[in-house]
Amino acid sequence: RGKIDNTLFLMKREQELLIIQVYVDDIIFGATSEHLCDEFATLMGNEFEMSMMEELNFFLGLQIKQTPSSTSICQEKYTKELLKKFHIVDSKHIDTPMGTNSKMGAVEAGPLVNQTMYRGIIGSLLYLTASRSDIVFSVGMCARLQACPRESLLKAAKRILRYLKKTWDLVMFYPAGD
């Protein structure tokens, strides 16, 4: 069991490695050998009622594409749904997730905005950072000031959404062996 993430399990046997990730009632696993995967699947099948879905394509909103030479991860579908949910589809796109002269401080200007709506946007954006390192900083800046969201913070959060409108199809790419 992992020390930092207790839903992640690693098993090493000589030169082989089995990695298991558990999320509620979903389990994904992979190994450095087919034999180890089959052994784990048999062990789990003997203990629990389960269905094997074969190669991983979609997990918790992440779209995964595996080829012999690479693995890519994206959240294109989730991003498109997010843009629809927050009515950004018809908005003009923007080139950067945060303005170069943004000065977000502990006290923001402008009237208060609906806290539930603002937190919904921030929560959705935080989930998206699983595959979008390009927005981590700007989302983090908006997330740290959720207690009393002001109009200026909502504007900053919507800017991130408008940036996503232009970059909805970005992918994390891992060459084989990395």
CSV table of C-alpha atoms in Angstrom, one decimal:
chain,number,residue,atom,x,y,z
A,1,ARG,CA,0.0,0.0,0.0
A,2,GLY,CA,1.3,3.5,-0.9
A,3,LYS,CA,2.4,5.7,1.9
A,4,ILE,CA,1.1,8.9,0.4
A,5,ASP,CA,-1.9,7.5,-1.6
A,6,ASN,CA,-3.4,4.6,0.3
A,7,THR,CA,-5.5,3.6,-2.8
A,8,LEU,CA,-2.3,2.8,-4.8
A,9,PHE,CA,-0.7,-0.6,-4.4
A,10,LEU,CA,2.6,-1.8,-5.7
A,11,MET,CA,4.0,-5.3,-5.7
A,12,LYS,CA,7.5,-6.1,-6.8
A,13,ARG,CA,8.5,-9.7,-7.5
A,14,GLU,CA,12.1,-10.0,-8.7
A,15,GLN,CA,12.2,-7.8,-11.9
A,16,GLU,CA,8.4,-7.7,-12.3
A,17,LEU,CA,6.1,-4.9,-11.1
A,18,LEU,CA,2.3,-4.9,-10.5
A,19,ILE,CA,0.6,-1.5,-10.0
A,20,ILE,CA,-3.0,-1.4,-8.7
A,21,GLN,CA,-5.2,1.8,-8.3
A,22,VAL,CA,-8.5,1.4,-6.4
A,23,TYR,CA,-11.2,4.0,-6.6
A,24,VAL,CA,-14.5,3.1,-4.8
A,25,ASP,CA,-15.6,0.1,-6.8
A,26,ASP,CA,-13.3,0.6,-9.8
A,27,ILE,CA,-9.8,-1.0,-10.0
A,28,ILE,CA,-7.2,-0.4,-12.7
A,29,PHE,CA,-4.0,-2.4,-12.8
A,30,GLY,CA,-1.1,-3.1,-14.9
A,31,ALA,CA,2.1,-5.0,-14.8
A,32,THR,CA,5.4,-5.4,-16.5
A,33,SER,CA,4.4,-8.9,-17.6
A,34,GLU,CA,1.2,-10.4,-18.9
A,35,HIS,CA,1.6,-13.3,-16.5
A,36,LEU,CA,1.4,-11.0,-13.5
A,37,CYS,CA,-1.7,-9.3,-14.8
A,38,ASP,CA,-3.4,-12.7,-15.4
A,39,GLU,CA,-2.4,-13.9,-11.9
A,40,PHE,CA,-3.9,-10.8,-10.3
A,41,ALA,CA,-7.1,-10.9,-12.4
A,42,THR,CA,-7.6,-14.6,-11.4
A,43,LEU,CA,-7.0,-13.8,-7.7
A,44,MET,CA,-9.5,-11.0,-7.7
A,45,GLY,CA,-12.0,-13.0,-9.8
A,46,ASN,CA,-11.9,-15.8,-7.1
A,47,GLU,CA,-12.7,-13.3,-4.3
A,48,PHE,CA,-15.0,-10.8,-6.0
A,49,GLU,CA,-17.7,-10.6,-8.7
A,50,MET,CA,-16.0,-8.5,-11.3
A,51,SER,CA,-15.9,-7.8,-15.0
A,52,MET,CA,-12.7,-7.4,-16.9
A,53,MET,CA,-12.9,-4.5,-19.4
A,54,GLU,CA,-9.6,-5.3,-21.1
A,55,GLU,CA,-7.4,-2.3,-22.1
A,56,LEU,CA,-7.9,0.9,-20.3
A,57,ASN,CA,-9.6,3.6,-22.4
A,58,PHE,CA,-11.5,5.7,-20.0
A,59,PHE,CA,-11.2,6.1,-16.2
A,60,LEU,CA,-12.7,8.8,-13.9
A,61,GLY,CA,-13.1,11.3,-16.7
A,62,LEU,CA,-9.6,10.6,-18.1
A,63,GLN,CA,-9.4,9.4,-21.7
A,64,ILE,CA,-6.4,7.1,-22.1
A,65,LYS,CA,-5.0,5.9,-25.4
A,66,GLN,CA,-2.3,3.3,-25.4
A,67,THR,CA,-0.1,2.2,-28.4
A,68,PRO,CA,3.0,0.1,-28.4
A,69,SER,CA,5.1,3.3,-28.6
A,70,SER,CA,3.2,5.6,-26.3
A,71,THR,CA,0.4,6.4,-23.8
A,72,SER,CA,-1.6,9.7,-24.0
A,73,ILE,CA,-4.0,11.1,-21.4
A,74,CYS,CA,-6.5,13.8,-21.9
A,75,GLN,CA,-9.8,15.1,-20.7
A,76,GLU,CA,-11.3,16.5,-23.9
A,77,LYS,CA,-14.8,15.2,-23.3
A,78,TYR,CA,-14.8,16.6,-19.7
A,79,THR,CA,-13.5,19.9,-20.9
A,80,LYS,CA,-16.2,20.3,-23.6
A,81,GLU,CA,-18.9,19.4,-21.0
A,82,LEU,CA,-17.4,22.0,-18.6
A,83,LEU,CA,-17.6,24.7,-21.3
A,84,LYS,CA,-21.2,23.9,-21.9
A,85,LYS,CA,-22.1,23.7,-18.2
A,86,PHE,CA,-20.7,27.2,-17.5
A,87,HIS,CA,-22.0,28.8,-20.8
A,88,ILE,CA,-18.5,29.4,-22.4
A,89,VAL,CA,-19.2,27.7,-25.7
A,90,ASP,CA,-20.2,30.9,-27.4
A,91,SER,CA,-17.6,33.1,-25.7
A,92,LYS,CA,-14.5,34.4,-27.3
A,93,HIS,CA,-11.4,32.2,-26.6
A,94,ILE,CA,-8.3,33.6,-24.9
A,95,ASP,CA,-4.6,32.8,-25.3
A,96,THR,CA,-3.5,32.5,-21.6
A,97,PRO,CA,-5.2,31.2,-18.5
A,98,MET,CA,-4.2,34.3,-16.4
A,99,GLY,CA,-3.5,37.8,-17.3
A,100,THR,CA,0.1,39.0,-17.0
A,101,ASN,CA,-0.8,41.8,-14.7
A,102,SER,CA,-3.1,39.8,-12.4
A,103,LYS,CA,-2.5,40.6,-8.7
A,104,MET,CA,-4.8,38.3,-6.7
A,105,GLY,CA,-4.5,39.1,-3.1
A,106,ALA,CA,-6.2,38.1,0.1
A,107,VAL,CA,-8.7,40.9,-0.4
A,108,GLU,CA,-10.3,41.1,-3.8
A,109,ALA,CA,-12.3,44.0,-5.3
A,110,GLY,CA,-15.8,44.1,-6.4
A,111,PRO,CA,-19.2,42.8,-5.2
A,112,LEU,CA,-19.6,39.3,-3.8
A,113,VAL,CA,-20.7,36.6,-6.2
A,114,ASN,CA,-22.7,33.4,-5.7
A,115,GLN,CA,-20.4,31.3,-3.6
A,116,THR,CA,-21.9,27.9,-4.7
A,117,MET,CA,-21.6,28.8,-8.3
A,118,TYR,CA,-18.0,30.0,-7.9
A,119,ARG,CA,-17.0,26.9,-5.9
A,120,GLY,CA,-18.6,24.7,-8.7
A,121,ILE,CA,-16.4,26.3,-11.3
A,122,ILE,CA,-13.3,26.0,-9.1
A,123,GLY,CA,-14.0,22.4,-8.2
A,124,SER,CA,-14.5,21.5,-11.9
A,125,LEU,CA,-11.3,23.2,-12.8
A,126,LEU,CA,-9.4,21.5,-10.0
A,127,TYR,CA,-10.5,18.1,-11.3
A,128,LEU,CA,-9.3,19.1,-14.8
A,129,THR,CA,-5.8,19.8,-13.5
A,130,ALA,CA,-5.2,16.0,-13.4
A,131,SER,CA,-4.3,16.2,-17.1
A,132,ARG,CA,-3.7,20.0,-17.5
A,133,SER,CA,-0.6,21.2,-15.8
A,134,ASP,CA,-0.9,24.4,-17.9
A,135,ILE,CA,-3.8,25.6,-15.7
A,136,VAL,CA,-2.6,24.4,-12.3
A,137,PHE,CA,-1.1,27.8,-11.1
A,138,SER,CA,-4.1,30.0,-12.2
A,139,VAL,CA,-6.7,27.5,-10.8
A,140,GLY,CA,-4.7,27.4,-7.6
A,141,MET,CA,-4.7,31.2,-7.3
A,142,CYS,CA,-8.5,31.2,-7.8
A,143,ALA,CA,-9.1,28.2,-5.4
A,144,ARG,CA,-7.2,29.8,-2.5
A,145,LEU,CA,-9.7,32.6,-2.3
A,146,GLN,CA,-13.0,30.7,-2.2
A,147,ALA,CA,-14.3,31.9,1.1
A,148,CYS,CA,-15.6,35.3,-0.1
A,149,PRO,CA,-15.5,35.2,-3.9
A,150,ARG,CA,-15.7,38.6,-5.5
A,151,GLU,CA,-16.5,39.6,-9.1
A,152,SER,CA,-12.8,39.9,-9.9
A,153,LEU,CA,-12.2,36.2,-8.9
A,154,LEU,CA,-15.2,35.1,-11.0
A,155,LYS,CA,-13.7,37.0,-13.9
A,156,ALA,CA,-10.4,35.2,-13.4
A,157,ALA,CA,-12.1,31.8,-13.3
A,158,LYS,CA,-14.0,32.5,-16.4
A,159,ARG,CA,-10.8,33.6,-18.1
A,160,ILE,CA,-9.4,30.1,-17.4
A,161,LEU,CA,-12.6,28.6,-19.0
A,162,ARG,CA,-12.2,30.8,-22.0
A,163,TYR,CA,-8.5,29.6,-22.3
A,164,LEU,CA,-9.8,26.0,-22.2
A,165,LYS,CA,-12.1,26.9,-25.1
A,166,LYS,CA,-9.0,27.3,-27.3
A,167,THR,CA,-7.0,24.5,-25.8
A,168,TRP,CA,-9.6,21.8,-25.1
A,169,ASP,CA,-7.7,19.2,-27.1
A,170,LEU,CA,-4.3,19.3,-25.3
A,171,VAL,CA,-2.9,15.9,-24.4
A,172,MET,CA,-0.3,14.6,-22.0
A,173,PHE,CA,2.0,12.3,-24.0
A,174,TYR,CA,4.3,9.6,-22.6
A,175,PRO,CA,6.6,7.8,-24.9
A,176,ALA,CA,7.1,4.1,-24.2
A,177,GLY,CA,9.7,3.5,-21.5
A,178,ASP,CA,9.3,6.9,-19.8
